[in-house]
């Protein structure tokens, strides 16, 4: 049965990052929207928006397009965005899917959920930027985010990333009340995803917060580029 997918990116990405996956979903007969979120357009000023503004933009998109039977997908930082939007969109949702994504806990921002070395990186980048933004260093991208691609591909995709507003990492959203939400929830986890190190700071703790078992999918944190066919299949299956 055809439905509608709204695909929300992680940090540093625009809606363009979903294109390989979106093409697969559209070929299967589904409507797919891949918004670029406020402050993440090419050349955008990273200072004026808040995480609440980002959540509002997703709610406004779904409502203005009068979308129904929506599978709302969030990748990485996008987990905060879909968790914030879901309670307001619940009657319109078929399913809420987190893909290697953060799941909010009470009073905890993304900054609170990452290892100290990432916190230090974010702090240093934001202070040096002049506009409170965080750029993605190529070495981190290459080793932790997209290790399953050639260096040429890594460099091309990295060149398209934009600075992430630091406030998107330090602001919070309310945790999901799944009993009240009344929408099925799933969690996809890349089998080779080392963007967060296994252990105390690993991805598995987020599926546990949802009370679901993570569903393994092939590829790294950037499987939207490196394994789009398999990722689309996983989204359809879940």
mmCIF file of C-alpha atoms in Angstrom:
data_model
loop_
_atom_site.group_PDB
_atom_site.id
_atom_site.type_symbol
_atom_site.label_atom_id
_atom_site.label_comp_id
_atom_site.label_asym_id
_atom_site.label_seq_id
_atom_site.Cartn_x
_atom_site.Cartn_y
_atom_site.Cartn_z
ATOM 1 C CA UNK A 1 0.000 0.000 0.000
ATOM 2 C CA UNK A 2 1.468 3.321 -1.095
ATOM 3 C CA UNK A 3 2.106 5.917 1.570
ATOM 4 C CA UNK A 4 4.032 9.078 2.211
ATOM 5 C CA UNK A 5 7.540 9.355 3.610
ATOM 6 C CA UNK A 6 8.906 12.536 5.169
ATOM 7 C CA UNK A 7 12.662 12.075 5.558
ATOM 8 C CA UNK A 8 14.496 14.298 8.039
ATOM 9 C CA UNK A 9 18.265 14.605 7.767
ATOM 10 C CA UNK A 10 20.934 14.584 10.403
ATOM 11 C CA UNK A 11 23.296 17.441 11.211
ATOM 12 C CA UNK A 12 25.247 19.202 8.435
ATOM 13 C CA UNK A 13 22.968 17.774 5.702
ATOM 14 C CA UNK A 14 20.244 19.183 3.509
ATOM 15 C CA UNK A 15 17.326 17.334 2.004
ATOM 16 C CA UNK A 16 19.549 16.511 -0.968
ATOM 17 C CA UNK A 17 21.226 13.813 1.142
ATOM 18 C CA UNK A 18 18.109 11.644 0.942
ATOM 19 C CA UNK A 19 17.885 11.698 -2.848
ATOM 20 C CA UNK A 20 19.301 8.180 -3.522
ATOM 21 C CA UNK A 21 16.900 6.682 -0.957
ATOM 22 C CA UNK A 22 13.983 8.846 -2.065
ATOM 23 C CA UNK A 23 14.378 7.655 -5.650
ATOM 24 C CA UNK A 24 14.072 4.051 -4.460
ATOM 25 C CA UNK A 25 10.960 4.805 -2.429
ATOM 26 C CA UNK A 26 9.339 6.742 -5.255
ATOM 27 C CA UNK A 27 10.005 3.897 -7.679
ATOM 28 C CA UNK A 28 8.022 1.708 -5.275
ATOM 29 C CA UNK A 29 5.063 4.080 -5.617
ATOM 30 C CA UNK A 30 5.442 6.231 -2.520
ATOM 31 C CA UNK A 31 5.303 9.985 -2.122
ATOM 32 C CA UNK A 32 8.542 11.282 -0.577
ATOM 33 C CA UNK A 33 9.391 14.692 0.871
ATOM 34 C CA UNK A 34 12.960 15.571 1.864
ATOM 35 C CA UNK A 35 12.981 19.064 3.381
ATOM 36 C CA UNK A 36 16.110 21.055 4.011
ATOM 37 C CA UNK A 37 15.636 22.361 7.525
ATOM 38 C CA UNK A 38 15.970 25.993 8.649
ATOM 39 C CA UNK A 39 19.558 27.147 8.982
ATOM 40 C CA UNK A 40 20.897 24.260 6.882
ATOM 41 C CA UNK A 41 20.418 25.689 3.408
ATOM 42 C CA UNK A 42 23.593 26.409 1.465
ATOM 43 C CA UNK A 43 24.884 29.790 2.629
ATOM 44 C CA UNK A 44 22.249 30.147 5.379
ATOM 45 C CA UNK A 45 22.901 32.222 8.479
ATOM 46 C CA UNK A 46 23.186 29.648 11.304
ATOM 47 C CA UNK A 47 22.334 32.108 14.083
ATOM 48 C CA UNK A 48 18.620 33.058 13.999
ATOM 49 C CA UNK A 49 16.829 29.736 14.411
ATOM 50 C CA UNK A 50 16.191 27.469 17.371
ATOM 51 C CA UNK A 51 15.532 23.754 17.577
ATOM 52 C CA UNK A 52 11.888 24.643 18.191
ATOM 53 C CA UNK A 53 11.871 26.510 14.862
ATOM 54 C CA UNK A 54 13.154 23.379 13.149
ATOM 55 C CA UNK A 55 10.441 21.223 14.717
ATOM 56 C CA UNK A 56 7.824 23.823 13.765
ATOM 57 C CA UNK A 57 9.007 23.744 10.151
ATOM 58 C CA UNK A 58 8.372 19.994 9.890
ATOM 59 C CA UNK A 59 4.930 20.295 11.475
ATOM 60 C CA UNK A 60 4.067 23.153 9.122
ATOM 61 C CA UNK A 61 5.236 21.181 6.087
ATOM 62 C CA UNK A 62 3.090 18.154 6.894
ATOM 63 C CA UNK A 63 0.061 20.258 7.761
ATOM 64 C CA UNK A 64 0.349 22.686 4.832
ATOM 65 C CA UNK A 65 0.606 19.775 2.377
ATOM 66 C CA UNK A 66 -2.238 18.014 4.239
ATOM 67 C CA UNK A 67 -0.191 14.835 4.345
ATOM 68 C CA UNK A 68 -1.753 11.683 5.770
ATOM 69 C CA UNK A 69 -0.535 8.163 6.465
ATOM 70 C CA UNK A 70 2.990 9.549 6.899
ATOM 71 C CA UNK A 71 6.055 7.556 7.825
ATOM 72 C CA UNK A 72 8.214 10.173 9.538
ATOM 73 C CA UNK A 73 11.901 9.230 9.488
ATOM 74 C CA UNK A 74 14.716 10.916 11.376
ATOM 75 C CA UNK A 75 18.432 10.319 10.923
ATOM 76 C CA UNK A 76 20.978 11.024 13.662
ATOM 77 C CA UNK A 77 20.323 14.535 15.070
ATOM 78 C CA UNK A 78 17.031 14.379 13.144
ATOM 79 C CA UNK A 79 15.769 12.119 15.913
ATOM 80 C CA UNK A 80 15.302 15.234 18.021
ATOM 81 C CA UNK A 81 13.323 16.849 15.234
ATOM 82 C CA UNK A 82 10.912 13.972 14.660
ATOM 83 C CA UNK A 83 10.468 13.404 18.392
ATOM 84 C CA UNK A 84 9.464 17.037 18.756
ATOM 85 C CA UNK A 85 7.109 16.953 15.787
ATOM 86 C CA UNK A 86 5.454 13.561 16.339
ATOM 87 C CA UNK A 87 3.060 14.470 19.180
ATOM 88 C CA UNK A 88 1.655 17.334 17.118
ATOM 89 C CA UNK A 89 1.338 15.199 13.991
ATOM 90 C CA UNK A 90 0.195 11.915 15.535
ATOM 91 C CA UNK A 91 -3.196 11.677 13.735
ATOM 92 C CA UNK A 92 -1.346 12.027 10.434
ATOM 93 C CA UNK A 93 1.360 9.433 11.108
ATOM 94 C CA UNK A 94 1.535 5.800 10.053
ATOM 95 C CA UNK A 95 4.865 5.216 11.759
ATOM 96 C CA UNK A 96 7.790 6.981 13.405
ATOM 97 C CA UNK A 97 11.198 5.626 12.386
ATOM 98 C CA UNK A 98 14.563 6.509 13.899
ATOM 99 C CA UNK A 99 17.566 5.555 11.762
ATOM 100 C CA UNK A 100 20.829 5.591 13.727
ATOM 101 C CA UNK A 101 19.204 8.489 15.523
ATOM 102 C CA UNK A 102 19.176 10.137 18.903
ATOM 103 C CA UNK A 103 16.047 9.606 21.000
ATOM 104 C CA UNK A 104 15.502 12.427 23.488
ATOM 105 C CA UNK A 105 15.562 11.896 27.238
ATOM 106 C CA UNK A 106 14.250 14.389 29.775
ATOM 107 C CA UNK A 107 16.432 17.484 29.902
ATOM 108 C CA UNK A 108 19.202 16.020 27.735
ATOM 109 C CA UNK A 109 20.401 17.634 24.531
ATOM 110 C CA UNK A 110 22.433 15.972 21.811
ATOM 111 C CA UNK A 111 25.510 17.612 23.351
ATOM 112 C CA UNK A 112 24.790 15.720 26.569
ATOM 113 C CA UNK A 113 24.580 12.408 24.702
ATOM 114 C CA UNK A 114 27.890 12.426 22.804
ATOM 115 C CA UNK A 115 31.374 11.472 24.044
ATOM 116 C CA UNK A 116 33.648 14.122 25.571
ATOM 117 C CA UNK A 117 35.824 14.264 22.452
ATOM 118 C CA UNK A 118 32.799 15.321 20.391
ATOM 119 C CA UNK A 119 31.799 17.872 23.019
ATOM 120 C CA UNK A 120 35.288 19.368 22.865
ATOM 121 C CA UNK A 121 35.151 19.409 19.060
ATOM 122 C CA UNK A 122 31.760 21.146 19.053
ATOM 123 C CA UNK A 123 32.885 23.720 21.631
ATOM 124 C CA UNK A 124 36.077 24.520 19.758
ATOM 125 C CA UNK A 125 34.366 24.794 16.379
ATOM 126 C CA UNK A 126 31.543 26.967 17.713
ATOM 127 C CA UNK A 127 33.924 29.349 19.482
ATOM 128 C CA UNK A 128 36.180 29.684 16.448
ATOM 129 C CA UNK A 129 33.386 30.058 13.895
ATOM 130 C CA UNK A 130 32.275 33.578 14.751
ATOM 131 C CA UNK A 131 28.632 32.547 14.290
ATOM 132 C CA UNK A 132 28.187 29.724 16.819
ATOM 133 C CA UNK A 133 28.278 26.977 14.224
ATOM 134 C CA UNK A 134 30.022 23.623 14.003
ATOM 135 C CA UNK A 135 31.738 22.414 10.839
ATOM 136 C CA UNK A 136 32.421 18.729 10.214
ATOM 137 C CA UNK A 137 36.184 18.041 10.012
ATOM 138 C CA UNK A 138 37.023 15.818 7.068
ATOM 139 C CA UNK A 139 39.054 13.383 9.163
ATOM 140 C CA UNK A 140 36.091 12.724 11.473
ATOM 141 C CA UNK A 141 33.773 12.362 8.505
ATOM 142 C CA UNK A 142 36.128 9.957 6.775
ATOM 143 C CA UNK A 143 36.846 7.685 9.721
ATOM 144 C CA UNK A 144 33.595 7.729 11.716
ATOM 145 C CA UNK A 145 30.745 8.744 9.446
ATOM 146 C CA UNK A 146 31.469 7.428 5.949
ATOM 147 C CA UNK A 147 34.270 4.840 6.160
ATOM 148 C CA UNK A 148 32.528 2.535 3.662
ATOM 149 C CA UNK A 149 33.142 4.869 0.698
ATOM 150 C CA UNK A 150 36.186 5.693 -1.380
ATOM 151 C CA UNK A 151 38.108 8.842 -0.495
ATOM 152 C CA UNK A 152 36.895 10.533 -3.681
ATOM 153 C CA UNK A 153 33.274 9.966 -2.698
ATOM 154 C CA UNK A 154 33.954 10.963 0.890
ATOM 155 C CA UNK A 155 35.434 14.254 -0.273
ATOM 156 C CA UNK A 156 32.616 15.033 -2.694
ATOM 157 C CA UNK A 157 29.888 14.489 -0.099
ATOM 158 C CA UNK A 158 31.883 16.271 2.599
ATOM 159 C CA UNK A 159 32.186 19.302 0.328
ATOM 160 C CA UNK A 160 28.387 19.581 0.288
ATOM 161 C CA UNK A 161 27.954 19.645 4.058
ATOM 162 C CA UNK A 162 27.075 22.933 5.749
ATOM 163 C CA UNK A 163 27.935 24.200 9.249
ATOM 164 C CA UNK A 164 25.472 23.057 11.926
ATOM 165 C CA UNK A 165 24.055 25.702 14.281
ATOM 166 C CA UNK A 166 25.471 24.882 17.711
ATOM 167 C CA UNK A 167 22.172 25.689 19.412
ATOM 168 C CA UNK A 168 20.624 22.704 17.621
ATOM 169 C CA UNK A 169 23.007 20.530 19.635
ATOM 170 C CA UNK A 170 22.452 22.211 23.012
ATOM 171 C CA UNK A 171 18.672 22.750 23.055
ATOM 172 C CA UNK A 172 16.263 20.006 24.125
ATOM 173 C CA UNK A 173 12.901 18.562 23.188
ATOM 174 C CA UNK A 174 10.528 16.666 25.445
ATOM 175 C CA UNK A 175 10.895 12.877 25.482
ATOM 176 C CA UNK A 176 8.241 10.865 23.695
ATOM 177 C CA UNK A 177 5.340 9.471 25.683
ATOM 178 C CA UNK A 178 4.724 6.438 23.512
ATOM 179 C CA UNK A 179 1.513 5.420 25.292
ATOM 180 C CA UNK A 180 -0.024 8.807 24.620
ATOM 181 C CA UNK A 181 1.454 9.112 21.128
ATOM 182 C CA UNK A 182 -0.347 6.033 19.848
ATOM 183 C CA UNK A 183 1.907 5.680 16.797
ATOM 184 C CA UNK A 184 4.068 2.611 16.048
ATOM 185 C CA UNK A 185 7.778 3.300 16.441
ATOM 186 C CA UNK A 186 10.779 1.545 14.901
ATOM 187 C CA UNK A 187 14.544 1.865 15.110
ATOM 188 C CA UNK A 188 16.974 1.085 12.283
ATOM 189 C CA UNK A 189 20.663 0.795 13.108
ATOM 190 C CA UNK A 190 23.537 0.639 10.640
ATOM 191 C CA UNK A 191 25.553 -2.518 11.103
ATOM 192 C CA UNK A 192 28.818 -0.648 10.479
ATOM 193 C CA UNK A 193 27.847 2.640 12.105
ATOM 194 C CA UNK A 194 30.710 3.904 14.278
ATOM 195 C CA UNK A 195 29.751 7.585 14.276
ATOM 196 C CA UNK A 196 29.126 6.938 17.963
ATOM 197 C CA UNK A 197 31.552 4.463 19.527
ATOM 198 C CA UNK A 198 30.111 1.171 20.821
ATOM 199 C CA UNK A 199 29.626 0.986 24.561
ATOM 200 C CA UNK A 200 28.519 3.727 26.922
ATOM 201 C CA UNK A 201 27.872 6.188 24.111
ATOM 202 C CA UNK A 202 26.672 3.705 21.490
ATOM 203 C CA UNK A 203 23.483 3.784 19.450
ATOM 204 C CA UNK A 204 21.778 0.812 21.134
ATOM 205 C CA UNK A 205 20.722 2.849 24.167
ATOM 206 C CA UNK A 206 18.344 4.870 22.000
ATOM 207 C CA UNK A 207 16.348 1.878 20.798
ATOM 208 C CA UNK A 208 16.101 0.824 24.435
ATOM 209 C CA UNK A 209 14.493 4.175 25.253
ATOM 210 C CA UNK A 210 11.774 3.340 22.753
ATOM 211 C CA UNK A 211 11.339 -0.168 24.136
ATOM 212 C CA UNK A 212 12.100 -1.753 20.755
ATOM 213 C CA UNK A 213 14.870 -3.932 19.384
ATOM 214 C CA UNK A 214 17.049 -2.175 16.794
ATOM 215 C CA UNK A 215 16.648 -3.543 13.284
ATOM 216 C CA UNK A 216 20.078 -3.937 11.637
ATOM 217 C CA UNK A 217 20.651 -2.374 8.227
ATOM 218 C CA UNK A 218 23.780 -2.561 6.064
ATOM 219 C CA UNK A 219 26.276 0.249 5.966
ATOM 220 C CA UNK A 220 27.740 3.130 7.898
ATOM 221 C CA UNK A 221 26.172 6.269 9.345
ATOM 222 C CA UNK A 222 25.926 7.554 5.779
ATOM 223 C CA UNK A 223 24.246 4.531 4.216
ATOM 224 C CA UNK A 224 21.869 6.984 2.526
ATOM 225 C CA UNK A 225 24.769 7.408 0.075
ATOM 226 C CA UNK A 226 26.602 4.100 0.295
ATOM 227 C CA UNK A 227 23.709 1.606 0.648
ATOM 228 C CA UNK A 228 20.566 3.466 -0.486
ATOM 229 C CA UNK A 229 18.818 0.415 -1.949
ATOM 230 C CA UNK A 230 19.164 -1.562 1.256
ATOM 231 C CA UNK A 231 18.181 1.416 3.396
ATOM 232 C CA UNK A 232 15.042 2.026 1.336
ATOM 233 C CA UNK A 233 14.157 -1.637 1.620
ATOM 234 C CA UNK A 234 14.593 -1.456 5.380
ATOM 235 C CA UNK A 235 12.329 1.584 5.584
ATOM 236 C CA UNK A 236 9.662 -0.217 3.592
ATOM 237 C CA UNK A 237 9.976 -3.378 5.641
ATOM 238 C CA UNK A 238 9.914 -1.767 9.066
#
